[in-house]
PDB file of C-alpha atoms and ligand atoms in Angstrom:
ATOM      1  CA  MET K  28      24.982 -29.857 -64.807  1.00 62.00           C
ATOM      2  CA  ALA K  29      26.826 -26.384 -65.758  1.00 76.00           C
ATOM      3  CA  LEU K  30      29.947 -28.035 -66.290  1.00 76.00           C
ATOM      4  CA  LYS K  31      27.578 -30.624 -68.430  1.00 77.00           C
ATOM      5  CA  ASN K  32      26.455 -28.280 -70.123  1.00 79.00           C
ATOM      6  CA  LYS K  33      29.232 -26.112 -70.670  1.00 80.00           C
ATOM      7  CA  ILE K  34      31.068 -29.474 -72.264  1.00 78.00           C
ATOM      8  CA  LYS K  35      27.749 -30.151 -74.639  1.00 76.00           C
ATOM      9  CA  ASN K  36      28.395 -26.719 -76.150  1.00 80.00           C
ATOM     10  CA  THR K  37      31.748 -26.873 -76.606  1.00 81.00           C
ATOM     11  CA  ILE K  38      31.287 -30.161 -78.943  1.00 77.00           C
ATOM     12  CA  ILE K  39      28.369 -28.278 -80.406  1.00 77.00           C
ATOM     13  CA  ASN K  40      30.446 -25.506 -81.090  1.00 76.00           C
ATOM     14  CA  LEU K  41      33.214 -27.408 -82.509  1.00 75.00           C
ATOM     15  CA  SER K  42      31.417 -29.812 -84.282  1.00 74.00           C
ATOM     16  CA  ALA K  43      29.505 -27.051 -86.146  1.00 69.00           C
ATOM     17  CA  ARG K  44      33.074 -26.103 -87.227  1.00 73.00           C
ATOM     18  CA  ILE K  45      33.646 -29.752 -89.177  1.00 75.00           C
ATOM     19  CA  LYS K  46      29.856 -29.971 -90.507  1.00 75.00           C
ATOM     20  CA  ASN K  47      29.441 -26.537 -91.040  1.00 77.00           C
ATOM     21  CA  SER K  48      26.279 -28.284 -93.107  1.00 81.00           C
ATOM     22  CA  ASP K  49      22.968 -26.436 -94.378  1.00 89.00           C
ATOM     23  CA  TYR K  50      20.330 -29.460 -94.154  1.00 92.00           C
ATOM     24  CA  SER K  51      16.794 -28.900 -93.290  1.00 94.00           C
ATOM     25  CA  LYS K  52      16.468 -29.273 -89.501  1.00 95.00           C
ATOM     26  CA  CYS K  53      13.519 -29.080 -87.461  1.00 96.00           C
ATOM     27  CA  ILE K  54      14.361 -27.062 -84.532  1.00 97.00           C
ATOM     28  CA  PHE K  55      11.651 -27.123 -80.719  1.00 97.00           C
ATOM     29  CA  TYR K  56      10.823 -24.992 -78.373  1.00 98.00           C
ATOM     30  CA  HIS K  57       8.071 -25.384 -75.162  1.00 98.00           C
ATOM     31  CA  ASP K  58       7.021 -21.596 -74.746  1.00 98.00           C
ATOM     32  CA  ILE K  59       7.943 -18.088 -75.746  1.00 98.00           C
ATOM     33  CA  HIS K  60       7.703 -15.114 -72.766  1.00 97.00           C
ATOM     34  CA  SER K  61       7.476 -11.642 -72.724  1.00 96.00           C
ATOM     35  CA  ASN K  62       5.405 -10.536 -68.870  1.00 90.00           C
ATOM     36  CA  ASN K  63       4.687 -14.060 -67.744  1.00 95.00           C
ATOM     37  CA  ARG K  64       6.193 -17.035 -67.657  1.00 97.00           C
ATOM     38  CA  PHE K  65       4.311 -20.397 -68.023  1.00 98.00           C
ATOM     39  CA  THR K  66       6.618 -22.834 -67.696  1.00 98.00           C
ATOM     40  CA  ASP K  67      10.728 -23.099 -67.236  1.00 97.00           C
ATOM     41  CA  MET K  68      10.808 -24.296 -70.051  1.00 97.00           C
ATOM     42  CA  SER K  69      10.149 -20.808 -71.523  1.00 98.00           C
ATOM     43  CA  THR K  70      12.359 -19.314 -73.997  1.00 98.00           C
ATOM     44  CA  SER K  71      12.012 -15.136 -73.820  1.00 98.00           C
ATOM     45  CA  VAL K  72      10.860 -13.542 -76.947  1.00 98.00           C
ATOM     46  CA  ASP K  73      13.983 -11.207 -77.168  1.00 97.00           C
ATOM     47  CA  MET K  74      15.999 -14.322 -77.150  1.00 97.00           C
ATOM     48  CA  PHE K  75      13.576 -16.145 -79.780  1.00 98.00           C
ATOM     49  CA  VAL K  76      13.556 -13.163 -82.097  1.00 98.00           C
ATOM     50  CA  LYS K  77      17.665 -13.261 -81.682  1.00 98.00           C
ATOM     51  CA  HIS K  78      17.325 -17.369 -82.836  1.00 98.00           C
ATOM     52  CA  ILE K  79      15.072 -16.035 -85.973  1.00 98.00           C
ATOM     53  CA  ASN K  80      17.540 -13.341 -87.236  1.00 97.00           C
ATOM     54  CA  VAL K  81      19.875 -15.890 -87.010  1.00 97.00           C
ATOM     55  CA  ILE K  82      17.783 -18.244 -89.377  1.00 97.00           C
ATOM     56  CA  ARG K  83      17.492 -15.521 -91.997  1.00 96.00           C
ATOM     57  CA  GLU K  84      20.655 -14.450 -91.660  1.00 95.00           C
ATOM     58  CA  LEU K  85      22.012 -17.754 -92.764  1.00 94.00           C
ATOM     59  CA  ASP K  86      19.568 -18.123 -95.270  1.00 95.00           C
ATOM     60  CA  PHE K  87      17.605 -20.711 -94.032  1.00 96.00           C
ATOM     61  CA  GLU K  88      13.739 -20.607 -95.424  1.00 97.00           C
ATOM     62  CA  ILE K  89      11.071 -21.387 -92.312  1.00 98.00           C
ATOM     63  CA  VAL K  90       8.484 -23.637 -93.474  1.00 97.00           C
ATOM     64  CA  HIS K  91       5.305 -25.529 -92.068  1.00 96.00           C
ATOM     65  CA  GLU K  92       6.600 -28.486 -94.073  1.00 94.00           C
ATOM     66  CA  ILE K  93       9.948 -29.521 -94.648  1.00 95.00           C
ATOM     67  CA  THR K  94      10.240 -30.378 -98.619  1.00 94.00           C
ATOM     68  CA  LYS K  95      13.990 -29.919 -99.381  1.00 94.00           C
ATOM     69  CA  GLU K  96      16.930 -31.429 -98.415  1.00 91.00           C
ATOM     70  CA  LYS K  97      18.647 -28.314 -97.278  1.00 93.00           C
ATOM     71  CA  ASN K  98      18.218 -24.590 -96.327  1.00 95.00           C
ATOM     72  CA  GLN K  99      14.721 -25.247 -94.537  1.00 96.00           C
ATOM     73  CA  ILE K 100      13.751 -24.721 -90.897  1.00 97.00           C
ATOM     74  CA  SER K 101      10.691 -25.961 -89.544  1.00 97.00           C
ATOM     75  CA  ILE K 102      10.005 -24.803 -85.783  1.00 98.00           C
ATOM     76  CA  SER K 103       7.471 -26.139 -83.131  1.00 98.00           C
ATOM     77  CA  PHE K 104       6.465 -25.708 -79.629  1.00 98.00           C
ATOM     78  CA  ASP K 105       5.700 -28.650 -77.442  1.00 98.00           C
ATOM     79  CA  ASP K 106       2.745 -29.418 -74.235  1.00 98.00           C
ATOM     80  CA  GLY K 107       0.586 -26.437 -75.372  1.00 98.00           C
ATOM     81  CA  PHE K 108       1.627 -23.687 -72.834  1.00 98.00           C
ATOM     82  CA  LYS K 109      -0.118 -20.307 -72.805  1.00 98.00           C
ATOM     83  CA  GLY K 110       2.491 -17.893 -73.684  1.00 98.00           C
ATOM     84  CA  LEU K 111       2.243 -18.760 -76.969  1.00 97.00           C
ATOM     85  CA  TYR K 112      -1.202 -16.983 -77.085  1.00 98.00           C
ATOM     86  CA  GLU K 113      -0.515 -14.573 -75.357  1.00 97.00           C
ATOM     87  CA  ASN K 114       3.048 -13.689 -77.326  1.00 97.00           C
ATOM     88  CA  ILE K 115       1.025 -14.259 -80.866  1.00 98.00           C
ATOM     89  CA  GLY K 116       2.020 -11.109 -81.651  1.00 97.00           C
ATOM     90  CA  ILE K 117       5.572 -11.625 -82.261  1.00 97.00           C
ATOM     91  CA  ILE K 118       4.458 -14.531 -84.545  1.00 98.00           C
ATOM     92  CA  ASN K 119       2.211 -12.632 -86.898  1.00 98.00           C
ATOM     93  CA  GLN K 120       4.982  -9.770 -86.932  1.00 97.00           C
ATOM     94  CA  LEU K 121       7.435 -11.781 -88.106  1.00 97.00           C
ATOM     95  CA  GLU K 122       5.534 -13.859 -90.646  1.00 97.00           C
ATOM     96  CA  ILE K 123       6.850 -17.087 -89.119  1.00 97.00           C
ATOM     97  CA  PRO K 124       4.724 -20.748 -89.810  1.00 98.00           C
ATOM     98  CA  VAL K 125       5.329 -22.528 -86.752  1.00 98.00           C
ATOM     99  CA  THR K 126       3.642 -26.313 -85.087  1.00 98.00           C
ATOM    100  CA  ILE K 127       2.071 -26.683 -81.931  1.00 98.00           C
ATOM    101  CA  PHE K 128       1.910 -30.258 -80.412  1.00 98.00           C
ATOM    102  CA  VAL K 129      -0.555 -29.953 -77.830  1.00 98.00           C
ATOM    103  CA  VAL K 130      -1.265 -32.305 -75.379  1.00 98.00           C
ATOM    104  CA  SER K 131      -4.849 -32.500 -75.425  1.00 98.00           C
ATOM    105  CA  SER K 132      -5.940 -33.384 -71.718  1.00 98.00           C
ATOM    106  CA  PHE K 133      -3.659 -30.534 -70.877  1.00 98.00           C
ATOM    107  CA  LEU K 134      -5.946 -27.932 -72.392  1.00 98.00           C
ATOM    108  CA  ASP K 135      -8.384 -25.301 -69.992  1.00 98.00           C
ATOM    109  CA  ARG K 136      -5.223 -26.662 -67.602  1.00 98.00           C
ATOM    110  CA  ASP K 137      -3.471 -23.127 -65.500  1.00 98.00           C
ATOM    111  CA  ASN K 138      -0.724 -22.287 -67.559  1.00 98.00           C
ATOM    112  CA  PHE K 139      -1.544 -23.744 -70.814  1.00 98.00           C
ATOM    113  CA  LEU K 140      -4.042 -22.922 -73.594  1.00 98.00           C
ATOM    114  CA  SER K 141      -7.456 -23.484 -73.217  1.00 98.00           C
ATOM    115  CA  ALA K 142      -9.537 -24.819 -75.867  1.00 98.00           C
ATOM    116  CA  ASN K 143     -11.113 -21.505 -77.148  1.00 98.00           C
ATOM    117  CA  ASN K 144      -7.404 -20.187 -77.367  1.00 98.00           C
ATOM    118  CA  LEU K 145      -6.899 -23.152 -79.405  1.00 98.00           C
ATOM    119  CA  LYS K 146      -9.741 -22.564 -81.904  1.00 98.00           C
ATOM    120  CA  GLU K 147      -8.349 -19.051 -82.397  1.00 98.00           C
ATOM    121  CA  LEU K 148      -4.460 -19.851 -82.676  1.00 98.00           C
ATOM    122  CA  ALA K 149      -5.650 -22.818 -85.495  1.00 98.00           C
ATOM    123  CA  LYS K 150      -7.518 -19.873 -87.774  1.00 97.00           C
ATOM    124  CA  ASN K 151      -4.110 -18.104 -87.669  1.00 98.00           C
ATOM    125  CA  LYS K 152      -2.334 -18.366 -91.008  1.00 97.00           C
ATOM    126  CA  PHE K 153       1.180 -18.812 -89.320  1.00 98.00           C
ATOM    127  CA  ILE K 154      -0.002 -21.791 -86.569  1.00 98.00           C
ATOM    128  CA  LYS K 155      -0.497 -25.121 -87.508  1.00 98.00           C
ATOM    129  CA  ILE K 156      -1.592 -27.712 -84.746  1.00 98.00           C
ATOM    130  CA  GLN K 157      -0.595 -31.097 -84.097  1.00 98.00           C
ATOM    131  CA  SER K 158      -0.483 -33.988 -81.481  1.00 98.00           C
ATOM    132  CA  HIS K 159       1.357 -34.744 -78.910  1.00 98.00           C
ATOM    133  CA  THR K 160      -1.217 -37.177 -77.225  1.00 98.00           C
ATOM    134  CA  HIS K 161      -3.379 -37.332 -74.825  1.00 98.00           C
ATOM    135  CA  THR K 162      -1.972 -37.307 -71.430  1.00 98.00           C
ATOM    136  CA  HIS K 163       1.538 -37.185 -72.562  1.00 98.00           C
ATOM    137  CA  PRO K 164       2.614 -40.594 -71.317  1.00 97.00           C
ATOM    138  CA  GLU K 165       6.016 -42.134 -72.379  1.00 96.00           C
ATOM    139  CA  LEU K 166       4.527 -44.094 -75.183  1.00 96.00           C
ATOM    140  CA  PRO K 167       6.211 -47.206 -74.544  1.00 95.00           C
ATOM    141  CA  THR K 168       5.322 -48.199 -71.392  1.00 96.00           C
ATOM    142  CA  LEU K 169       1.949 -48.311 -71.870  1.00 97.00           C
ATOM    143  CA  ASP K 170      -0.186 -51.579 -72.821  1.00 96.00           C
ATOM    144  CA  SER K 171      -1.385 -51.713 -76.775  1.00 96.00           C
ATOM    145  CA  ASP K 172      -5.343 -49.993 -75.571  1.00 97.00           C
ATOM    146  CA  SER K 173      -3.549 -47.157 -73.677  1.00 97.00           C
ATOM    147  CA  LEU K 174      -1.350 -46.755 -76.905  1.00 98.00           C
ATOM    148  CA  GLN K 175      -3.907 -46.647 -78.804  1.00 97.00           C
ATOM    149  CA  MET K 176      -6.230 -44.213 -76.680  1.00 98.00           C
ATOM    150  CA  GLU K 177      -3.795 -42.019 -76.210  1.00 98.00           C
ATOM    151  CA  LEU K 178      -2.712 -41.567 -79.616  1.00 98.00           C
ATOM    152  CA  LYS K 179      -6.932 -41.458 -81.046  1.00 98.00           C
ATOM    153  CA  LYS K 180      -8.352 -39.201 -78.467  1.00 98.00           C
ATOM    154  CA  SER K 181      -6.051 -36.937 -78.948  1.00 98.00           C
ATOM    155  CA  LYS K 182      -6.632 -37.300 -82.816  1.00 98.00           C
ATOM    156  CA  GLU K 183     -10.061 -36.776 -82.427  1.00 98.00           C
ATOM    157  CA  ILE K 184     -10.337 -33.722 -79.813  1.00 98.00           C
ATOM    158  CA  LEU K 185      -7.846 -31.288 -81.403  1.00 98.00           C
ATOM    159  CA  GLU K 186      -9.834 -32.743 -84.974  1.00 98.00           C
ATOM    160  CA  SER K 187     -12.933 -31.075 -83.634  1.00 98.00           C
ATOM    161  CA  ILE K 188     -11.763 -28.634 -81.748  1.00 98.00           C
ATOM    162  CA  CYS K 189      -9.410 -27.028 -84.781  1.00 98.00           C
ATOM    163  CA  GLU K 190     -11.741 -28.561 -87.807  1.00 97.00           C
ATOM    164  CA  THR K 191      -8.333 -29.412 -89.379  1.00 96.00           C
ATOM    165  CA  GLU K 192      -6.775 -32.738 -90.205  1.00 97.00           C
ATOM    166  CA  ILE K 193      -4.565 -33.796 -87.159  1.00 98.00           C
ATOM    167  CA  ASN K 194      -1.574 -36.025 -89.132  1.00 98.00           C
ATOM    168  CA  SER K 195       1.844 -35.889 -87.325  1.00 98.00           C
ATOM    169  CA  ILE K 196       2.645 -36.456 -83.559  1.00 98.00           C
ATOM    170  CA  CYS K 197       5.552 -35.731 -81.267  1.00 97.00           C
ATOM    171  CA  PHE K 198       6.739 -38.232 -78.822  1.00 96.00           C
ATOM    172  CA  PRO K 199       6.134 -37.298 -75.005  1.00 97.00           C
ATOM    173  CA  CYS K 200      10.106 -36.596 -74.044  1.00 94.00           C
ATOM    174  CA  GLY K 201      11.144 -38.386 -77.362  1.00 93.00           C
ATOM    175  CA  MET K 202      10.761 -41.695 -76.555  1.00 94.00           C
ATOM    176  CA  PHE K 203       9.322 -44.433 -78.819  1.00 94.00           C
ATOM    177  CA  ASP K 204       9.830 -47.770 -79.927  1.00 93.00           C
ATOM    178  CA  LYS K 205       8.746 -50.067 -82.627  1.00 93.00           C
ATOM    179  CA  SER K 206       5.510 -50.655 -81.823  1.00 95.00           C
ATOM    180  CA  VAL K 207       4.952 -46.893 -81.053  1.00 96.00           C
ATOM    181  CA  ILE K 208       5.690 -46.009 -84.726  1.00 96.00           C
ATOM    182  CA  LYS K 209       3.506 -48.538 -86.038  1.00 96.00           C
ATOM    183  CA  LYS K 210       0.663 -47.897 -84.154  1.00 97.00           C
ATOM    184  CA  ALA K 211       1.197 -44.790 -84.817  1.00 97.00           C
ATOM    185  CA  LEU K 212       1.003 -44.886 -88.691  1.00 97.00           C
ATOM    186  CA  GLU K 213      -2.348 -47.045 -88.248  1.00 97.00           C
ATOM    187  CA  VAL K 214      -4.007 -44.552 -85.970  1.00 97.00           C
ATOM    188  CA  GLY K 215      -3.139 -41.718 -88.898  1.00 97.00           C
ATOM    189  CA  TYR K 216       0.114 -39.884 -88.067  1.00 98.00           C
ATOM    190  CA  ASP K 217       2.101 -40.001 -91.398  1.00 95.00           C
ATOM    191  CA  LYS K 218       5.274 -38.338 -89.780  1.00 95.00           C
ATOM    192  CA  GLN K 219       6.139 -38.730 -86.179  1.00 95.00           C
ATOM    193  CA  PHE K 220       8.580 -36.343 -84.173  1.00 95.00           C
ATOM    194  CA  SER K 221      11.343 -37.757 -82.254  1.00 92.00           C
ATOM    195  CA  SER K 222      13.715 -35.754 -80.126  1.00 90.00           C
ATOM    196  CA  LEU K 223      16.658 -36.799 -81.728  1.00 88.00           C
ATOM    197  CA  SER K 224      18.766 -34.136 -82.710  1.00 87.00           C
ATOM    198  CA  GLY K 225      20.064 -33.931 -86.561  1.00 85.00           C
ATOM    199  CA  PRO K 226      19.015 -33.582 -90.051  1.00 87.00           C
ATOM    200  CA  TYR K 227      15.222 -33.884 -90.625  1.00 88.00           C
ATOM    201  CA  CYS K 228      14.896 -37.202 -92.250  1.00 76.00           C
ATOM    202  CA  SER K 229      16.167 -40.047 -89.742  1.00 64.00           C
ATOM    203  CA  GLU K 230      17.843 -43.069 -92.067  1.00 69.00           C
ATOM    204  CA  VAL K 231      17.101 -45.321 -89.295  1.00 74.00           C
ATOM    205  CA  PHE K 232      13.197 -44.914 -89.424  1.00 85.00           C
ATOM    206  CA  PRO K 233      11.747 -43.867 -92.301  1.00 88.00           C
ATOM    207  CA  SER K 234       8.169 -41.784 -90.556  1.00 92.00           C
ATOM    208  CA  VAL K 235      10.184 -40.870 -87.978  1.00 93.00           C
ATOM    209  CA  LYS K 236      11.819 -36.772 -88.364  1.00 93.00           C
ATOM    210  CA  ARG K 237      14.718 -35.498 -86.401  1.00 93.00           C
ATOM    211  CA  ARG K 238      14.048 -32.194 -84.666  1.00 94.00           C
ATOM    212  CA  SER K 239      16.922 -30.209 -82.338  1.00 94.00           C
ATOM    213  CA  ILE K 240      15.730 -28.459 -78.797  1.00 94.00           C
ATOM    214  CA  VAL K 241      17.042 -25.074 -78.934  1.00 96.00           C
ATOM    215  CA  GLN K 242      15.311 -23.131 -75.978  1.00 96.00           C
ATOM    216  CA  PHE K 243      17.740 -22.497 -73.915  1.00 95.00           C
ATOM    217  CA  ALA K 244      20.530 -21.819 -76.836  1.00 94.00           C
ATOM    218  CA  SER K 245      22.862 -18.577 -76.985  1.00 94.00           C
ATOM    219  CA  GLU K 246      23.203 -17.000 -80.231  1.00 94.00           C
ATOM    220  CA  LYS K 247      26.180 -18.375 -80.628  1.00 92.00           C
ATOM    221  CA  GLU K 248      25.221 -22.325 -79.513  1.00 92.00           C
ATOM    222  CA  PHE K 249      22.047 -21.813 -82.089  1.00 95.00           C
ATOM    223  CA  LYS K 250      24.153 -20.893 -84.862  1.00 93.00           C
ATOM    224  CA  SER K 251      26.254 -24.000 -84.206  1.00 92.00           C
ATOM    225  CA  ILE K 252      22.978 -26.180 -84.032  1.00 92.00           C
ATOM    226  CA  LEU K 253      21.309 -24.949 -87.391  1.00 93.00           C
ATOM    227  CA  LYS K 254      25.257 -25.791 -89.099  1.00 91.00           C
ATOM    228  CA  GLY K 255      24.815 -29.372 -87.577  1.00 88.00           C
ATOM    229  CA  GLY K 256      26.782 -28.813 -84.426  1.00 79.00           C
ATOM    230  CA  ASP K 257      24.597 -31.289 -82.773  1.00 81.00           C
ATOM    231  CA  ASN K 258      24.119 -34.049 -85.337  1.00 79.00           C
ATOM    232  CA  ILE K 259      27.134 -35.993 -82.855  1.00 75.00           C
ATOM    233  CA  LEU K 260      24.386 -35.967 -80.165  1.00 78.00           C
ATOM    234  CA  TYR K 261      21.762 -37.813 -82.009  1.00 75.00           C
ATOM    235  CA  TYR K 262      23.454 -41.455 -80.455  1.00 74.00           C
ATOM    236  CA  TRP K 263      23.148 -40.409 -77.424  1.00 75.00           C
ATOM    237  CA  TYR K 264      19.394 -38.822 -77.819  1.00 74.00           C
ATOM    238  CA  TYR K 265      19.185 -42.484 -79.371  1.00 75.00           C
ATOM    239  CA  LYS K 266      20.377 -44.461 -76.760  1.00 78.00           C
ATOM    240  CA  ASN K 267      17.916 -43.022 -74.260  1.00 78.00           C
ATOM    241  CA  GLU K 268      15.224 -42.188 -76.117  1.00 76.00           C
ATOM    242  CA  PHE K 269      14.498 -45.478 -78.716  1.00 76.00           C
ATOM    243  CA  VAL K 270      13.149 -48.593 -76.533  1.00 73.00           C
ATOM    244  CA  ARG K 271      14.671 -51.706 -77.904  1.00 71.00           C
TER     245      ARG K 271
HETATM  246 ZN1   ZN N 256       6.198 -32.644 -73.658  1.00 59.87          ZN
END
């Protein structure tokens, strides 16, 4: 694993030197922690702050919705872990917009946000809430009724708690296929977020946005990812996450 990561980092760093791009990107994490860690996928607040400093040094603007082809970053967190609520002070202090993709059936479970936490977060001007399905299944494995339920129930629950429109979804484990995209659009998710790395817009599926995972990136690797160093991994993710 360590060797695999080393190879991956070398590819990302080398590729960033060649690309050196400033295309807008979505980056994603799972949680942030200071004292209490709610998931192995969590990023320390110290590292998170370092990432934000790199974004600002490279002159990217942090936004909720990417509207420009270049120089914007959107930040999201998947699953709805509790660390974001406990460490909301740092989001307020840094004044950065973030989106949380929440799995609606995980609310009130150990380590996850409670419905009350979510209600409070939804009122924070820096926070947008969106859907990550109802139970986090691999969507392409579902029959049509279950797929409809996962997409619709999550939207309804989150809209009723947050009192805002839920119109984006991110695919659990990045998995999707053409019928998932079609059903998501029908249910009212205008944008669907994948885990395909690279610039924001996917030339392959117009409603599907690319995102780069950065939760364990060192400062150097993070800088390389912002410069497009992980674009090359798109094909690897595509092969593993898009179901034909
Ligand atoms: Zn997830």
